[in-house]
CSV table of C-alpha atoms in Angstrom, one decimal:
chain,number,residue,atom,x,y,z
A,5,UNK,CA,-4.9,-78.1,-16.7
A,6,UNK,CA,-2.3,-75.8,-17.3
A,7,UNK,CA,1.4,-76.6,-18.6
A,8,UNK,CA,4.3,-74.2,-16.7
A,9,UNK,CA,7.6,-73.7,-18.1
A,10,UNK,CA,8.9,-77.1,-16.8
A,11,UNK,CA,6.2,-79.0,-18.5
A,12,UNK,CA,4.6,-79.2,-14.8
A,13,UNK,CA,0.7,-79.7,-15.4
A,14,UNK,CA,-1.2,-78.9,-12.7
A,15,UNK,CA,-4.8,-77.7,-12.3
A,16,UNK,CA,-4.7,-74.5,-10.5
A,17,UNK,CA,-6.2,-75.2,-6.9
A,18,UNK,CA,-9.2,-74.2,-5.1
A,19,UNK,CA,-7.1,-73.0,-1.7
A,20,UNK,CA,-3.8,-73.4,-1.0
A,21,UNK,CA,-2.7,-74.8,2.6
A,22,UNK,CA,1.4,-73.0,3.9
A,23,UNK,CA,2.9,-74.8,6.6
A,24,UNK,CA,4.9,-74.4,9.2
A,25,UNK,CA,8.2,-75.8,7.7
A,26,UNK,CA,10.4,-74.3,4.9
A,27,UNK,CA,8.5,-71.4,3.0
A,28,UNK,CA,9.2,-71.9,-0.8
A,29,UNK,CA,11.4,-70.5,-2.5
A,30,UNK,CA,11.3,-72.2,-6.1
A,31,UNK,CA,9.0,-70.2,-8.6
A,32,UNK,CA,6.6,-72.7,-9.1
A,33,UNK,CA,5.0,-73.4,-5.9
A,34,UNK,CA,5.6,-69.3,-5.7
A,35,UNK,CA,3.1,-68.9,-8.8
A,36,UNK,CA,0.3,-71.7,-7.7
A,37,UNK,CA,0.8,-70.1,-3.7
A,38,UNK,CA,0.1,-66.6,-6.1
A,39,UNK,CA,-2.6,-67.6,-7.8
A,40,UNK,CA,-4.9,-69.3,-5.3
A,41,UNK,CA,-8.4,-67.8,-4.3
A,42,UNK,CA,-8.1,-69.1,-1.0
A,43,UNK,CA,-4.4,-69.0,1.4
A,44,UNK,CA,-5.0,-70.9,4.9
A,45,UNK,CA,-2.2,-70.6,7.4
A,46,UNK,CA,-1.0,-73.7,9.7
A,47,UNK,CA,-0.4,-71.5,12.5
A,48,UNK,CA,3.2,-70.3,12.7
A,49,UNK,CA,3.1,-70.7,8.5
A,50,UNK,CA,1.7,-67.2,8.9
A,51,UNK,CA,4.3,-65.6,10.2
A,52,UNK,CA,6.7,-66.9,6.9
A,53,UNK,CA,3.5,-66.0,4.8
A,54,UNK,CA,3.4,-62.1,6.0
A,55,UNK,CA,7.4,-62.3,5.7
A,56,UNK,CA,7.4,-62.6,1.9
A,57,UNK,CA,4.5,-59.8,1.6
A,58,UNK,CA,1.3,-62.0,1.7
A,59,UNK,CA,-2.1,-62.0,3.2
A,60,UNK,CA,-3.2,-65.4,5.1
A,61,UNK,CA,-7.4,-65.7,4.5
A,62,UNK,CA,-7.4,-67.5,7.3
A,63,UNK,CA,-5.0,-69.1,10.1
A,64,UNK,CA,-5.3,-72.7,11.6
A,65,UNK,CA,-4.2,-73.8,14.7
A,66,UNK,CA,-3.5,-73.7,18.3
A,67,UNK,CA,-1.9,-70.0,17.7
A,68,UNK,CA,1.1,-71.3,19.8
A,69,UNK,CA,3.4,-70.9,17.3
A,70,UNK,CA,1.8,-67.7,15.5
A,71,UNK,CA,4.1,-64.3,15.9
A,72,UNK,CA,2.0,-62.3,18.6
A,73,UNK,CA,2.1,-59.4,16.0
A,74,UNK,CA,0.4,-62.0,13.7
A,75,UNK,CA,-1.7,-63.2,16.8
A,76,UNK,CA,-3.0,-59.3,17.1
A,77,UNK,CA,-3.0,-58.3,13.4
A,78,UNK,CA,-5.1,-61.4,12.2
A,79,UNK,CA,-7.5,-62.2,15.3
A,80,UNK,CA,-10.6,-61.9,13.1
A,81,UNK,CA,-9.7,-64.5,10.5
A,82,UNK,CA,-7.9,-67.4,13.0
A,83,UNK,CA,-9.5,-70.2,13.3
A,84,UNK,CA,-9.0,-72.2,16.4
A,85,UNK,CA,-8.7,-75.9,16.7
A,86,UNK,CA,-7.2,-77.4,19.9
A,87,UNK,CA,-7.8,-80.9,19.1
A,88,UNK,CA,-4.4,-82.6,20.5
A,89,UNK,CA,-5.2,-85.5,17.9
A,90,UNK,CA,-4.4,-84.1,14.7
A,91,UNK,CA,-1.8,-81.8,13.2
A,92,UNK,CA,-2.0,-78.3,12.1
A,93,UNK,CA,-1.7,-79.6,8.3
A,94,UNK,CA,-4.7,-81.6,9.0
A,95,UNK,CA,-6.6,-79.2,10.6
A,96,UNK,CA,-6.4,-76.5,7.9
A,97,UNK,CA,-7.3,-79.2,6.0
A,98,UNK,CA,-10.0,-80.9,7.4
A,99,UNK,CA,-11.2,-76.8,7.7
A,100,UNK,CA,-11.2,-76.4,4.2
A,101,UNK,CA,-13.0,-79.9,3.4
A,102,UNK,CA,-15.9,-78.2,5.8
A,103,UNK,CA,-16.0,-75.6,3.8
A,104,UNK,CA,-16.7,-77.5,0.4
A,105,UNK,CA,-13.1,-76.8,-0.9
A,106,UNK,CA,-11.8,-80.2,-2.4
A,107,UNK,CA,-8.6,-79.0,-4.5
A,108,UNK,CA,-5.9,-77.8,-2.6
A,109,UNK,CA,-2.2,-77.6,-2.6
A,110,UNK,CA,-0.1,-77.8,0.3
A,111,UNK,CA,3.3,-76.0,0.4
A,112,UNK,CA,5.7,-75.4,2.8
A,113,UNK,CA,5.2,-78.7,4.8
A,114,UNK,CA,8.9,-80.1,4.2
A,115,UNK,CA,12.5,-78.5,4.9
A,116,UNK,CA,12.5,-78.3,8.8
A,117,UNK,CA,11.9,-81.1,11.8
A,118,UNK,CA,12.3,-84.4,9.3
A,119,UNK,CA,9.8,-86.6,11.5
A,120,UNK,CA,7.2,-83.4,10.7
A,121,UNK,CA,7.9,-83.9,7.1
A,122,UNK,CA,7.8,-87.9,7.0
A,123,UNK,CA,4.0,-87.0,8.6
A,124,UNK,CA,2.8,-84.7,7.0
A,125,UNK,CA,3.8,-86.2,3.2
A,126,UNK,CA,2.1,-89.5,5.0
A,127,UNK,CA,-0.9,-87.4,6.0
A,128,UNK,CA,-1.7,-86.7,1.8
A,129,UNK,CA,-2.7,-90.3,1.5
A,130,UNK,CA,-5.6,-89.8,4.5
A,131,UNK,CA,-6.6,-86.9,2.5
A,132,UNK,CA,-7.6,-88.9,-0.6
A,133,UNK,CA,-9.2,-91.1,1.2
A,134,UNK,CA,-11.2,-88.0,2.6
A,135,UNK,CA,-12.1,-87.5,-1.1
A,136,UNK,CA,-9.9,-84.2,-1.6
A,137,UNK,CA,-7.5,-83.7,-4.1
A,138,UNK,CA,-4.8,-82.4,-2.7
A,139,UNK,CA,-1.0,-81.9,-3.8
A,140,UNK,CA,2.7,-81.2,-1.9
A,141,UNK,CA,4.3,-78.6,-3.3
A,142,UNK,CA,7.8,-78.2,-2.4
A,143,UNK,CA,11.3,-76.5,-3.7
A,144,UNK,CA,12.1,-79.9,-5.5
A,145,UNK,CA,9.1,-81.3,-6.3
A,146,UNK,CA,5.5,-82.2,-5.4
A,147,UNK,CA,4.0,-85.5,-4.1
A,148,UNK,CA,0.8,-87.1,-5.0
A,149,UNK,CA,-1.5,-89.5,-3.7
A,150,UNK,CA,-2.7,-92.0,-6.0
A,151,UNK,CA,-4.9,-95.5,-6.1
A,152,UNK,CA,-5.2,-98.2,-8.4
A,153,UNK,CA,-4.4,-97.7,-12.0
A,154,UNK,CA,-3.7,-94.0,-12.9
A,155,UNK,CA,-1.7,-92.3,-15.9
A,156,UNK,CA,0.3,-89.1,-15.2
A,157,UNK,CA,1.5,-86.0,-17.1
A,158,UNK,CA,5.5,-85.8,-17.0
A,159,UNK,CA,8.4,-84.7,-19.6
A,160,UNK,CA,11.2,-86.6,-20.6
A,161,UNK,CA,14.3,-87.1,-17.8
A,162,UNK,CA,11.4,-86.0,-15.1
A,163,UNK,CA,12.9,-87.8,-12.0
A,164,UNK,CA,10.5,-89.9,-10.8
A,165,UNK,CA,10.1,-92.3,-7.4
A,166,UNK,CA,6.8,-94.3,-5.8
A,167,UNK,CA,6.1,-94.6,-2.1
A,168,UNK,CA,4.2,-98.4,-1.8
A,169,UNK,CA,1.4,-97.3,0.6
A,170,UNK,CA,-0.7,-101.0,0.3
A,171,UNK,CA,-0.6,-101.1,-3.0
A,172,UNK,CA,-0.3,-104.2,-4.7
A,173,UNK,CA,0.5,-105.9,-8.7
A,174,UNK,CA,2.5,-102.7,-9.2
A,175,UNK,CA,3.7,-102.2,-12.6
A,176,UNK,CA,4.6,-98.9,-15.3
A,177,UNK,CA,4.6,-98.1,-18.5
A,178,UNK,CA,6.5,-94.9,-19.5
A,179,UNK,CA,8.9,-95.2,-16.8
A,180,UNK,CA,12.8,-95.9,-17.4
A,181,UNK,CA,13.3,-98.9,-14.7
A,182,UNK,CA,9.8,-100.9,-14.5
A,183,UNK,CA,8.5,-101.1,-11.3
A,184,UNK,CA,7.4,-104.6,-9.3
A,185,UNK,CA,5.9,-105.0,-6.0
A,186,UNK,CA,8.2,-103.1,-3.8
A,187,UNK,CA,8.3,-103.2,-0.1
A,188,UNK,CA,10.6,-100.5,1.0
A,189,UNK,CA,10.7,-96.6,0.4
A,190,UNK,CA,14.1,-96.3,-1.4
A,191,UNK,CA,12.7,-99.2,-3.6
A,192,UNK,CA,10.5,-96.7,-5.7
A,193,UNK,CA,13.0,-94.1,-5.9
A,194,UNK,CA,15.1,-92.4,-8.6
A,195,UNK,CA,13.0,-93.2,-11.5
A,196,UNK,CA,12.7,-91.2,-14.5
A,197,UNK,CA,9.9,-90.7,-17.1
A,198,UNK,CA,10.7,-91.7,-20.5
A,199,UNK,CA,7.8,-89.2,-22.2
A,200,UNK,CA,5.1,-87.2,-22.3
A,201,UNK,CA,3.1,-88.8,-19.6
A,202,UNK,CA,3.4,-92.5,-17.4
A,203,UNK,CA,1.0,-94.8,-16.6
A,204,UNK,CA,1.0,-97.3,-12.9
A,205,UNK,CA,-1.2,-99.7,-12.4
A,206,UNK,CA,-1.6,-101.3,-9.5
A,207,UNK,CA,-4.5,-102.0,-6.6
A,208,UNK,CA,-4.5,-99.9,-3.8
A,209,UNK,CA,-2.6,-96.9,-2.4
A,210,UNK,CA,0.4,-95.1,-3.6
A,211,UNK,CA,2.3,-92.0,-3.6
A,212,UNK,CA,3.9,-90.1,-6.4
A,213,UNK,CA,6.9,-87.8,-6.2
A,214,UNK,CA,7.9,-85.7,-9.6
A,215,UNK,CA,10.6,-83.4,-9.7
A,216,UNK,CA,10.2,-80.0,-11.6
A,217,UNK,CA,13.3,-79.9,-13.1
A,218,UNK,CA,14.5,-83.0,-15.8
A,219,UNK,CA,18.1,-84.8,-14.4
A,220,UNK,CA,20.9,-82.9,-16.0
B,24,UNK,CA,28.8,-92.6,25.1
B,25,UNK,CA,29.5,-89.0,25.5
B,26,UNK,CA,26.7,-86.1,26.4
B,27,UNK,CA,26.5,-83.5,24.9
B,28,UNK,CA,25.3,-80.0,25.8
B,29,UNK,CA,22.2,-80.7,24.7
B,30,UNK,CA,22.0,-83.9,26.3
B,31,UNK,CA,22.4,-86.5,23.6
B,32,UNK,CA,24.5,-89.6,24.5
B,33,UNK,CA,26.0,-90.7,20.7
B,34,UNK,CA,29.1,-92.8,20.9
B,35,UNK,CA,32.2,-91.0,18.9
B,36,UNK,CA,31.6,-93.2,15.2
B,37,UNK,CA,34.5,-94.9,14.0
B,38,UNK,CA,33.8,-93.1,10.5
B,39,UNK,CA,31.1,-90.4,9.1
B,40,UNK,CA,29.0,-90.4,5.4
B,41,UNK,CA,28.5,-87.0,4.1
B,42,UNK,CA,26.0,-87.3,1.8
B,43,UNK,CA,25.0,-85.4,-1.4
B,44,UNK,CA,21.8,-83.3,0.4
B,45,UNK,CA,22.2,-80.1,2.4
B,46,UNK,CA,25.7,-80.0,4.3
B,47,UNK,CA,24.8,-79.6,8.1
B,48,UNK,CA,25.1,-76.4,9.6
B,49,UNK,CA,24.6,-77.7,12.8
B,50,UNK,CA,27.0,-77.7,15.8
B,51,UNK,CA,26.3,-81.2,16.5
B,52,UNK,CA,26.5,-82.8,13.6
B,53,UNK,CA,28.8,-80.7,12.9
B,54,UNK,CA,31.3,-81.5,15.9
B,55,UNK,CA,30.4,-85.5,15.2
B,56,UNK,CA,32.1,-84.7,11.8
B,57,UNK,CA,35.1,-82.8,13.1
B,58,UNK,CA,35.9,-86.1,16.0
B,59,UNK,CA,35.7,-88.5,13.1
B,60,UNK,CA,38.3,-90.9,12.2
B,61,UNK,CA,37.4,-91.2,9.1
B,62,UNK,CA,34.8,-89.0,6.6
B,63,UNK,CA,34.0,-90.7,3.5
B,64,UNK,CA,31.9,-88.6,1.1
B,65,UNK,CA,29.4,-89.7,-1.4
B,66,UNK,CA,30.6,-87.8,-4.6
B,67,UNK,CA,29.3,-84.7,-4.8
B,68,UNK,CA,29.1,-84.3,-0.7
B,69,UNK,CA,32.6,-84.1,-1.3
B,70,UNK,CA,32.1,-80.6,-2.8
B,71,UNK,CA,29.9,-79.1,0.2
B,72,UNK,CA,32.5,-80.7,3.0
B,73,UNK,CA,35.7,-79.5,1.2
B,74,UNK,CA,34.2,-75.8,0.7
B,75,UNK,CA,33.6,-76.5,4.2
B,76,UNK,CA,37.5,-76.3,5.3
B,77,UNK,CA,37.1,-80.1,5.8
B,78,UNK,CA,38.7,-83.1,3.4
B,79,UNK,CA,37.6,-86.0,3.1
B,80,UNK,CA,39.4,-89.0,3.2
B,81,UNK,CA,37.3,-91.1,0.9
B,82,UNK,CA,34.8,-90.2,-2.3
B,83,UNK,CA,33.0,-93.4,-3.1
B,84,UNK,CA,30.2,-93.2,-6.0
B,85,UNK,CA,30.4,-92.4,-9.7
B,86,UNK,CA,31.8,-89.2,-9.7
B,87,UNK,CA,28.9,-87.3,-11.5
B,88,UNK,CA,28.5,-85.3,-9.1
B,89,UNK,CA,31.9,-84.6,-7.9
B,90,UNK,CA,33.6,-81.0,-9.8
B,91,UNK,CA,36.0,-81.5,-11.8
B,92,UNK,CA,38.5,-79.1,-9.2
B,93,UNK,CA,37.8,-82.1,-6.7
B,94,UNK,CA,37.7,-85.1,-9.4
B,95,UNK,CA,41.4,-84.0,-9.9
B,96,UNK,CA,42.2,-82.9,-6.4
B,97,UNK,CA,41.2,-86.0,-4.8
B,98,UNK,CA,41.6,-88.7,-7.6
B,99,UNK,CA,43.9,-91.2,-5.8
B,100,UNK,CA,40.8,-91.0,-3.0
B,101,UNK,CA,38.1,-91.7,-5.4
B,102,UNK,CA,36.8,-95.0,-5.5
B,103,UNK,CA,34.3,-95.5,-8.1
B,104,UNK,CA,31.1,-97.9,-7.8
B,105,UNK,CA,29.4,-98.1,-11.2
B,106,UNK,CA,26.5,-100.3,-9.5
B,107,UNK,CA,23.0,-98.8,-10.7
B,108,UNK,CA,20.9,-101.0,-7.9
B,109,UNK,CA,21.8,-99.0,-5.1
B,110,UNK,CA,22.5,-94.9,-4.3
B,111,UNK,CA,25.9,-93.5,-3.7
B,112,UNK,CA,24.7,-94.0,0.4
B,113,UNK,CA,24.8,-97.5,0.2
B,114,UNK,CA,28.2,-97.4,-2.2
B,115,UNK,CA,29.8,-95.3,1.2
B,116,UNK,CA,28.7,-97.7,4.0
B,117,UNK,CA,28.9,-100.9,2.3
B,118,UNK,CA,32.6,-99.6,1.5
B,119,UNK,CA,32.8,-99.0,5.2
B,120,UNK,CA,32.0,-102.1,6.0
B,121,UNK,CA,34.0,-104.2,3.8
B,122,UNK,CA,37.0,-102.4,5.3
B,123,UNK,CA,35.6,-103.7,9.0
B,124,UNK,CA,33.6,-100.5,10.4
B,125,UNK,CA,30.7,-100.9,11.9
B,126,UNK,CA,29.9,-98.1,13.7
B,127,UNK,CA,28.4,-95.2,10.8
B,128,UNK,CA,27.0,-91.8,11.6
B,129,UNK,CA,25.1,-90.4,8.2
B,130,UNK,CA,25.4,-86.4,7.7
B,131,UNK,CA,23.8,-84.2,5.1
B,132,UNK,CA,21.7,-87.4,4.1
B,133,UNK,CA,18.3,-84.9,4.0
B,134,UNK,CA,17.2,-81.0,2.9
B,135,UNK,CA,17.1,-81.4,-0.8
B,136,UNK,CA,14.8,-83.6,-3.0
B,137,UNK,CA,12.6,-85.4,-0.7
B,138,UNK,CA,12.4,-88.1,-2.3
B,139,UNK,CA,16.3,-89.0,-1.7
B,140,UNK,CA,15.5,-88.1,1.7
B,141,UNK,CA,12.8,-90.6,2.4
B,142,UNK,CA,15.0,-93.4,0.6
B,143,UNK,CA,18.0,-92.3,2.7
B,144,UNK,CA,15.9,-92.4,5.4
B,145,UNK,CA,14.2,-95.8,5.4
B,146,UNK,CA,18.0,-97.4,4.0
B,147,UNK,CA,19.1,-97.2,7.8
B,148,UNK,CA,17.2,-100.0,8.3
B,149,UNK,CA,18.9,-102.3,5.9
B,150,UNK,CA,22.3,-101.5,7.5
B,151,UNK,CA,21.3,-102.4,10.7
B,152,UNK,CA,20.5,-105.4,9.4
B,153,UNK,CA,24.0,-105.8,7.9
B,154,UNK,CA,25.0,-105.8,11.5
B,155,UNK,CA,25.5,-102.0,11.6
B,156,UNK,CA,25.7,-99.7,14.4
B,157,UNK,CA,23.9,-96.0,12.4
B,158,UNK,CA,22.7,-93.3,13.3
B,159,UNK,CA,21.5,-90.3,11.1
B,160,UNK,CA,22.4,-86.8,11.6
B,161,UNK,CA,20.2,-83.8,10.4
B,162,UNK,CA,20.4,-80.0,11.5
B,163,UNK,CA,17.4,-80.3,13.6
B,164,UNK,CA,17.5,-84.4,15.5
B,165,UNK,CA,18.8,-87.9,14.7
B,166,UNK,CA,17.0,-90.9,13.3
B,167,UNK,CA,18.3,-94.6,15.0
B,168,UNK,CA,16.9,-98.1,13.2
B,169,UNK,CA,16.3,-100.3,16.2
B,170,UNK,CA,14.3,-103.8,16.8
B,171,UNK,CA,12.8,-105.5,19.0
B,172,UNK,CA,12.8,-103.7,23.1
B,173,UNK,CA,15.3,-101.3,23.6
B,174,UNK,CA,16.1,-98.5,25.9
B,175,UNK,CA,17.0,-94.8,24.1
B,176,UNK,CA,19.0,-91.9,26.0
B,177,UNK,CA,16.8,-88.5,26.3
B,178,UNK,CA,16.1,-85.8,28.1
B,179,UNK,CA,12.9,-84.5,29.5
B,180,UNK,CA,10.6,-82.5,26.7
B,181,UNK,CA,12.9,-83.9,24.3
B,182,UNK,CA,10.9,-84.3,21.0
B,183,UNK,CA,10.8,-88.0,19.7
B,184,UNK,CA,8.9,-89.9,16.6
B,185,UNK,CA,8.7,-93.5,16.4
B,186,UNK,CA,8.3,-94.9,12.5
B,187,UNK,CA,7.2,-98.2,12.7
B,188,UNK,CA,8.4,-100.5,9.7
B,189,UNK,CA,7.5,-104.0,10.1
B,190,UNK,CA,7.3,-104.5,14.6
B,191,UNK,CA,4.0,-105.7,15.9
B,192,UNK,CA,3.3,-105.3,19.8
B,193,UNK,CA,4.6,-101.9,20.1
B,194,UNK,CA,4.3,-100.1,23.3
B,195,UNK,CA,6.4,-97.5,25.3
B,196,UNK,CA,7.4,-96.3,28.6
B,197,UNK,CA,8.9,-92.6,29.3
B,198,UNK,CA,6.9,-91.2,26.5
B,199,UNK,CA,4.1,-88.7,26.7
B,200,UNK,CA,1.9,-90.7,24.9
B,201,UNK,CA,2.3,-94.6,25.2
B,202,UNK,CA,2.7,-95.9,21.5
B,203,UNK,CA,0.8,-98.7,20.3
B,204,UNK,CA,0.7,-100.6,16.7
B,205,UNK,CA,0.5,-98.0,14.7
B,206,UNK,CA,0.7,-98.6,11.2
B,207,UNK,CA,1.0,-95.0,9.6
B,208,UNK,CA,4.1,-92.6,9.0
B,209,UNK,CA,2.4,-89.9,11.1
B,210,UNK,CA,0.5,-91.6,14.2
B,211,UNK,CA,3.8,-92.3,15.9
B,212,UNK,CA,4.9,-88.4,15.3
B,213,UNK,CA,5.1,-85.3,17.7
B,214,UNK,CA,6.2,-87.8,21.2
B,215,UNK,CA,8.0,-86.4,24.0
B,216,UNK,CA,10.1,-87.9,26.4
B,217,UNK,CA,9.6,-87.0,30.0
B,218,UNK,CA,12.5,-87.9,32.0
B,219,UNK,CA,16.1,-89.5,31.2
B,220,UNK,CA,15.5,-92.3,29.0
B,221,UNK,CA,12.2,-94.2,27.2
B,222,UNK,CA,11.8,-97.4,26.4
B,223,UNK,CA,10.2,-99.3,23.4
B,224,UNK,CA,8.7,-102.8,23.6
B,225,UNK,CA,8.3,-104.1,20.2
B,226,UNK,CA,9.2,-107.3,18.2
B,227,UNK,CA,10.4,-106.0,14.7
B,228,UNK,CA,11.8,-102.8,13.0
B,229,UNK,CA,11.2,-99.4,13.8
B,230,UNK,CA,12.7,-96.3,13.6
B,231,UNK,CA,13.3,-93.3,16.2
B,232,UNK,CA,13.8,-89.6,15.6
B,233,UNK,CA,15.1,-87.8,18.7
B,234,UNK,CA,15.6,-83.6,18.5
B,235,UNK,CA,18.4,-82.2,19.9
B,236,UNK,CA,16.4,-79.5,21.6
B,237,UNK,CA,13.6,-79.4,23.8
B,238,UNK,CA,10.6,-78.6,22.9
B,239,UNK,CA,9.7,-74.7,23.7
């Protein structure tokens, strides 16, 4: 586990996955995107990825949305998957799952078409249940999956909101508005950590959403 | 109902919300905006839409958001909410509504920390059932809260996602692929419509995100 400047911790990742939304542009998921042994493309992500001076290991996709410079440059390391069932996010990675890899982050999978974002942060709680641990990095913040009673690193003034997946007897310690048995997304939101870390207890499945920055 | 270029029947709203997330850059939003009656901003949207060229004829939250050029600038238009339970979203349309409008398009609701997005998002469906006619504007489509069966303008290729909330018996007719009850954010994602209009069957709440563009 490593602490960043923010007080962020966050082990560093096994592969990293970019989509095809908004490339980052916050430092943070810059450094973890930096630092991973292991960079797979969804597709058109590449193109954004080669932009900022970076090398994709591989590329995921269909290739329909891949620059044909990118097609041409990086034949020998895309991998094609034409199922029509899944989504590029969950084909890079369900790829990487194949492959052993069981720690990844996933940036750049927010920012642009707002029903692709609403699936793909939805997709992260399929993942767990794949038995990956996997992350959302964005320019605000990063979402995680969670289950049944879990404690989590934050700083004090973190802002702090839960997504109710089927989770149920949901209660925190740590947090500055206690949370209950909501229903509804905006229930969960605009929480803040009172600490060093929180703690949720609950049964069943839930997502997490910490911003890197404390409120001002 | 008026069509646009891109073929998007929206009836003119009898007021607009500017919220506190990215300010559109859009032409359709932004035209929406510029045919408005009324724009009410929730406080620090205010700051985005008046460096903008626009004014806004209402400011409704706390004002903590607001710059203190605008505080002053626009003080006999403020109109402070202190209420913690809801978000300065709420504070604009219920305002709205007290003053006997019920017809609400949301603008710059989305693009900055997801987590306000996804409560933005998901609070449509509360005001439709306070008997509200919304619709939410983004830079790249629009999301609509609708029960039950109901009949949606489109165009063919046009991209659409359905989220279902709490509507059991869901199917479709005009869409690519027929929907069915689906009970996650990202199986009713990545639709198309294929000629005019689709229709949803459905008893309950769902949501449906239209683009304004045809897919490629």
């Amino acid at each position: 586990m490593e602490k960043n400047k923010s007080g962020i911790y966050l082990a560093i990742p096994e592969a990293v996955v970019v989509g095809n939304g908004e490339f980052p542009s916050h430092p943070f998921p810059l450094s973890v995107l930096d630092q991973a042994p292991c960079v797979v493309c969804c597709d058109g992500g590449a193109n954004a990825l080669v932009e900022s001076g970076r090398l994709p290991d591989w590329i995921v996709g269909d290739g329909d949305s891949l620059s044909e410079e990118n097609r041409i440059r990086f034949q020998d390391r895309i991998h094609r998957i034409p199922d029509q069932e899944t989504n590029d996010q969950t084909k890079a990675v369900s790829f990487l799952a194949s492959q052993g890899i069981r720690r990844i982050a996933i940036l750049g999978a927010t920012g642009k078409r707002e029903d692709h974002t609403l699936g793909n942060i939805s997709l992260l709680m399929e993942y767990q249940q794949m038995g990956l641990e996997v992350v959302m990095l964005t320019d605000y913040g990063f979402f995680t999956p969670a289950a049944d009673t879990q404690t989590f690193a934050g700083f004090p003034h973190q802002q702090v909101s839960v997504f109710n997946f089927d989770a149920v007897q949901l209660r925190s310690e740590g947090l500055k508005y206690p949370i209950y048995d909501f229903r509804y997304w905006w229930q969960g939101t605009l929480n803040e950590v009172e600490g060093d870390s929180f703690r949720i207890m609950a049964k069943g499945h839930y997502l997490v959403y910490r911003t890197y920055e404390a409120k001002e």
